[in-house]
Tab-separated table of C-alpha atoms in Angstrom:
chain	number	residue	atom	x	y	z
A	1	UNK	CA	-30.629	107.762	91.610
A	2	UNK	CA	-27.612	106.293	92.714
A	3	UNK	CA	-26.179	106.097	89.283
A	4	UNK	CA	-26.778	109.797	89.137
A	5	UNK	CA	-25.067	111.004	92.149
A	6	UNK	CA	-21.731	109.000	91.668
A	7	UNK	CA	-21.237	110.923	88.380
A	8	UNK	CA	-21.716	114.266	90.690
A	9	UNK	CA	-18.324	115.880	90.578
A	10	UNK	CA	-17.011	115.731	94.472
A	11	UNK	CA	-16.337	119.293	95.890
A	12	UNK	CA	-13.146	118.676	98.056
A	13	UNK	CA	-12.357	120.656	101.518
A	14	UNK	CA	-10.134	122.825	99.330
A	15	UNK	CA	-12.717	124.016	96.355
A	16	UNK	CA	-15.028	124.878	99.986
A	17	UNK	CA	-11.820	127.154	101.122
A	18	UNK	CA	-11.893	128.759	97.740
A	19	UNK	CA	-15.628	129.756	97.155
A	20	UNK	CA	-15.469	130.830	100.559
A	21	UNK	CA	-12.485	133.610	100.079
A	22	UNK	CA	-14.287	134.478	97.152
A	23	UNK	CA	-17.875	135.144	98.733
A	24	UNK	CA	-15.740	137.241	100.836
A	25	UNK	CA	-13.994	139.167	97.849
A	26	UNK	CA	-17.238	139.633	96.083
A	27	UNK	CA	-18.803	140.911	99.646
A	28	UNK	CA	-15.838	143.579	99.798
A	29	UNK	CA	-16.474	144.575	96.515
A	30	UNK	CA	-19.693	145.624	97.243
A	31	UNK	CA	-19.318	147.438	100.577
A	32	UNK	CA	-16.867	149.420	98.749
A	33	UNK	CA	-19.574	150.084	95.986
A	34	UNK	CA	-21.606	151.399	98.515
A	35	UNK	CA	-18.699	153.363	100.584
A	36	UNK	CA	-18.384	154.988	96.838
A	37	UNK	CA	-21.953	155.822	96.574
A	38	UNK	CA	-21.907	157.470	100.461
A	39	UNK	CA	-18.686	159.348	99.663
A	40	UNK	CA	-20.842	161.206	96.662
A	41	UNK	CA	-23.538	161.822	98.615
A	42	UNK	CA	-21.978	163.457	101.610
A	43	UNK	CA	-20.430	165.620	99.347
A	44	UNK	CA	-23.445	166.746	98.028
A	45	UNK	CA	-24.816	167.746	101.239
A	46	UNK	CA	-21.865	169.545	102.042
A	47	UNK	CA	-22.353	171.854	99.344
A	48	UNK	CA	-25.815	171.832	100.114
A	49	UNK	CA	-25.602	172.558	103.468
A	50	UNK	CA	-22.829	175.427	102.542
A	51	UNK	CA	-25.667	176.913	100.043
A	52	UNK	CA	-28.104	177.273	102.998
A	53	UNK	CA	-25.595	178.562	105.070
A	54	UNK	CA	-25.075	175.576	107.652
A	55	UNK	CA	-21.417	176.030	107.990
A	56	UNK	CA	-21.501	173.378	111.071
A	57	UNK	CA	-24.018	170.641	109.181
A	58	UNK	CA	-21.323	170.890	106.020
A	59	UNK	CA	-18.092	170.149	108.126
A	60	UNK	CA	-19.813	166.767	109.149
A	61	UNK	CA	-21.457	166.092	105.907
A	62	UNK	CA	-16.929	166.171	105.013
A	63	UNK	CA	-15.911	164.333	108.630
A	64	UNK	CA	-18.391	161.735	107.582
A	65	UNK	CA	-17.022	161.547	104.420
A	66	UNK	CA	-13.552	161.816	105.271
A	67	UNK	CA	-13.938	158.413	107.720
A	68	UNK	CA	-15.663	156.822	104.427
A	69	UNK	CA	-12.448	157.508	103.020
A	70	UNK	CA	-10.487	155.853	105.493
A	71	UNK	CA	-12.766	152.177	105.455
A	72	UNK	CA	-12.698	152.442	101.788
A	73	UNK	CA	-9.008	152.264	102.573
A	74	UNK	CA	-9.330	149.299	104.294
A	75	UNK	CA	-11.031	147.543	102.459
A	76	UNK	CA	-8.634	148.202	99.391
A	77	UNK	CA	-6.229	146.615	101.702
A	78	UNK	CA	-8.672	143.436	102.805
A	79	UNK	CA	-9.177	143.018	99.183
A	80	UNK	CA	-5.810	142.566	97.871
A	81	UNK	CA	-4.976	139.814	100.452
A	82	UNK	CA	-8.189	137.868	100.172
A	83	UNK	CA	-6.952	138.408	96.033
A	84	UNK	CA	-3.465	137.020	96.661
A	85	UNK	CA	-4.526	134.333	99.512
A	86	UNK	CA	-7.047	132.947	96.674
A	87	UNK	CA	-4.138	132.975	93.689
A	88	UNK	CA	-1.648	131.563	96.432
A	89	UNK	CA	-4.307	128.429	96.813
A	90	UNK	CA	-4.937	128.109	93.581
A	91	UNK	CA	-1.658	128.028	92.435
A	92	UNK	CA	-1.058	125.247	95.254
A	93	UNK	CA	-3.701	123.021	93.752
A	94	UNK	CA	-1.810	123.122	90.230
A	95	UNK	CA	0.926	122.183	91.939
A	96	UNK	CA	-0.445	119.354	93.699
A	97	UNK	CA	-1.687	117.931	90.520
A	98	UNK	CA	1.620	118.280	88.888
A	99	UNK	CA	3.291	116.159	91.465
A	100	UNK	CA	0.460	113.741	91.135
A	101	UNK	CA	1.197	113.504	87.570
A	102	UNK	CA	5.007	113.040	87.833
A	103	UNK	CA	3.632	110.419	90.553
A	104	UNK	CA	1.903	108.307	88.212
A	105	UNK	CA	4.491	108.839	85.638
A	106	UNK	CA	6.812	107.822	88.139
A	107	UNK	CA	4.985	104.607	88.952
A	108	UNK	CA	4.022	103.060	85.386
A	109	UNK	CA	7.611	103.796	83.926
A	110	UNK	CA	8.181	101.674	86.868
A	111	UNK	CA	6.070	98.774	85.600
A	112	UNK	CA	7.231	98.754	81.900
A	113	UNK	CA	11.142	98.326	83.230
A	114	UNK	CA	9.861	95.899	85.143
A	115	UNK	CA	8.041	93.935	81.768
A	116	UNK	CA	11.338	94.785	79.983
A	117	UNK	CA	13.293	91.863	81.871
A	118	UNK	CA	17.349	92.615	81.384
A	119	UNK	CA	18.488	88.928	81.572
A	120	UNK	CA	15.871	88.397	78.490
A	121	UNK	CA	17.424	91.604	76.335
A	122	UNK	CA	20.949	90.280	77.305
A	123	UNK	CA	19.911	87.013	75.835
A	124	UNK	CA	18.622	88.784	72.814
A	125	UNK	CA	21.497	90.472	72.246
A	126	UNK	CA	23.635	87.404	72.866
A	127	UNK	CA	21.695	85.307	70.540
A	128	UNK	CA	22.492	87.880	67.841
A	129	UNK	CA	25.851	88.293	68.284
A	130	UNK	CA	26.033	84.693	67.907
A	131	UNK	CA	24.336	84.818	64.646
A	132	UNK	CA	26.512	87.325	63.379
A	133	UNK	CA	29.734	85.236	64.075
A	134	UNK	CA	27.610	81.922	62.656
A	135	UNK	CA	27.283	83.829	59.504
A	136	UNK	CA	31.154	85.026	59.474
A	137	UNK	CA	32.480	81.866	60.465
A	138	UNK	CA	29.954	79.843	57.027
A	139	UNK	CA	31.411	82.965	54.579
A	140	UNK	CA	35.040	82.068	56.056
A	141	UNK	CA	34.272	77.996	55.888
A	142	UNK	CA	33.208	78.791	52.239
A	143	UNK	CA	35.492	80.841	50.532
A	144	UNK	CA	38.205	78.295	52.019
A	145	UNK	CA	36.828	75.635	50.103
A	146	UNK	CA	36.951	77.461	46.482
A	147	UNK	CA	40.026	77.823	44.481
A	148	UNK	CA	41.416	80.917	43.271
A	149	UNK	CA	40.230	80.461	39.718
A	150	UNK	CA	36.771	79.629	41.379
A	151	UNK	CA	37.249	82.627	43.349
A	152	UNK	CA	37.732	84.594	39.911
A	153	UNK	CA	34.700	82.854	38.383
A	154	UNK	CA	32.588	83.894	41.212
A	155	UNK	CA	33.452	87.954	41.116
A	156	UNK	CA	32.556	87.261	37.502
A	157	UNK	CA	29.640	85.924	37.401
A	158	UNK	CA	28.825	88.651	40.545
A	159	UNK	CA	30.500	91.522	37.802
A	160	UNK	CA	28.102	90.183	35.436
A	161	UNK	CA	24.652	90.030	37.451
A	162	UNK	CA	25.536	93.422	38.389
A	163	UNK	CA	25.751	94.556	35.167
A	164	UNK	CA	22.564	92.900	33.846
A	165	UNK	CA	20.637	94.671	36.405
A	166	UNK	CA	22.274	98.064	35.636
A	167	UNK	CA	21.269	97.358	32.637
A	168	UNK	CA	17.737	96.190	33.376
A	169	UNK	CA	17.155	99.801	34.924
A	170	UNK	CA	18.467	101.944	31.899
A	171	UNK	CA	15.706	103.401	29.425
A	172	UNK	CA	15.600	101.149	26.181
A	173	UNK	CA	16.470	103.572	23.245
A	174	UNK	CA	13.831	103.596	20.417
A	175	UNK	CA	15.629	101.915	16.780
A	176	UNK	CA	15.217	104.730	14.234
A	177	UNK	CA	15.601	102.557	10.644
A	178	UNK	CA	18.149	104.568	8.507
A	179	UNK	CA	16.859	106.133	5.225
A	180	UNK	CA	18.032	103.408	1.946
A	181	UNK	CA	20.847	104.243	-0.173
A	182	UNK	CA	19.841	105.385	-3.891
A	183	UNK	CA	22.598	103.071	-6.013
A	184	UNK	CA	24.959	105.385	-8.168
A	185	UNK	CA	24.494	106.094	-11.420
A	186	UNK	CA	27.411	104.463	-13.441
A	187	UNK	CA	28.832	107.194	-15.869
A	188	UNK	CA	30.016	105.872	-19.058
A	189	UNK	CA	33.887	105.205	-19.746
A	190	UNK	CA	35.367	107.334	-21.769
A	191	UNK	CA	37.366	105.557	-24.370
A	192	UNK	CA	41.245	106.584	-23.821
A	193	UNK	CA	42.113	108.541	-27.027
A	194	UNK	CA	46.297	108.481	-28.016
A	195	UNK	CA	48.015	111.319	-28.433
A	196	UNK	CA	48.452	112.560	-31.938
A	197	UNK	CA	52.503	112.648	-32.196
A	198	UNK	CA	52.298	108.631	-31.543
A	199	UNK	CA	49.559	108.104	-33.958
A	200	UNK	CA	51.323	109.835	-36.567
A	201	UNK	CA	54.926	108.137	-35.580
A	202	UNK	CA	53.069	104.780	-36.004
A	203	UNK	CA	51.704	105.852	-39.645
A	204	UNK	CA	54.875	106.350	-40.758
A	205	UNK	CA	56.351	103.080	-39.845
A	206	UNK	CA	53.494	100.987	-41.237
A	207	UNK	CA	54.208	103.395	-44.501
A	208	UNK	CA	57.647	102.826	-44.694
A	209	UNK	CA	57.552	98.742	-44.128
């Protein structure tokens, strides 16, 4: 039981104010209903009355109606500011739970710059700018120590890691064997052949000897 009516949702002094004004709009709404439905009716018994010849009963069959007129006025007037009072609350509560929110918000942005200590992320930031010039001041203690030819050594050794891993990450290229060479086909030598005026030229010498 108790269990039960602590998960009730609580109705708060406001909510009351607002299903009050609108009993009272939905109460207007139907007296006007039924100033609508009079308004019709007298007007029928004017004409009625006119149709039997009761000039006097028709005139205040209309004064009725006519004064039905004016408290439908009314409460077209009663309406629209129970209407507006209701948005005007309404609107009040929204903004209640606005600033609420910006409260809270407020409050635990509060409590994480409190967790966030500054002295601590001074420190942190100390520590590594401390590091940084550690580091520096080793790469500055080192490269003092080295030569210039050990200097040279080292940006070439660096030159060549660099290029082994460019070369690591470059698509191997497939080895496509060349087709063999057919050997040539040795023509045969022609055998030089003298010219005929020195053949005959030696002829005659070995004829005249």
């Amino acid at each position: 039981m108790g269990q039960s009516s602590s998960n009730q949702v609580k109705i708060t002094p406001q909510d009351r104010s607002i299903l009050d004004l609108k009993l009272q709009r939905d109460k207007l709404k139907q007296y006007q209903k039924r100033i609508e439905g009079v308004l019709a009716r007298e007007r029928e018994i004017a004409k009625e009355q006119l149709a039997l010849g009761n000039k006097d009963r028709a005139l205040i069959a209309l004064r009725q109606r006519k004064y039905q007129e004016t408290l439908l006025s009314q409460t077209d007037s009663q309406l629209e500011t129970l209407q507006k009072l209701v948005s005007s609350i309404e609107f009040s509560l929204v903004e209640k739970d606005v600033l609420f929110g910006l409260k809270q918000g407020s409050a635990v942005l509060k409590e994480i710059n409190k967790e966030m200590d500054l002295n601590m992320v001074e420190q942190l930031m100390s520590d590594t700018a401390e590091g940084i010039a550690y580091q520096e001041e080793v790469s500055a203690l080192l490269s003092s120590k080295i030569s210039a030819a050990d200097e040279e050594d080292v940006l070439a050794e660096l030159a060549s890691l660099q290029a082994e891993q460019v070369q690591s990450k470059l698509p191997s290229v497939p080895v496509v064997p060349l087709p063999e060479r057919q050997p040539a086909v040795e023509e045969p030598a022609q055998e030089e052949q003298e010219p005929e005026p020195e053949r005959q030229a030696e002829r005659r010498q070995a004829i005249l000897a």
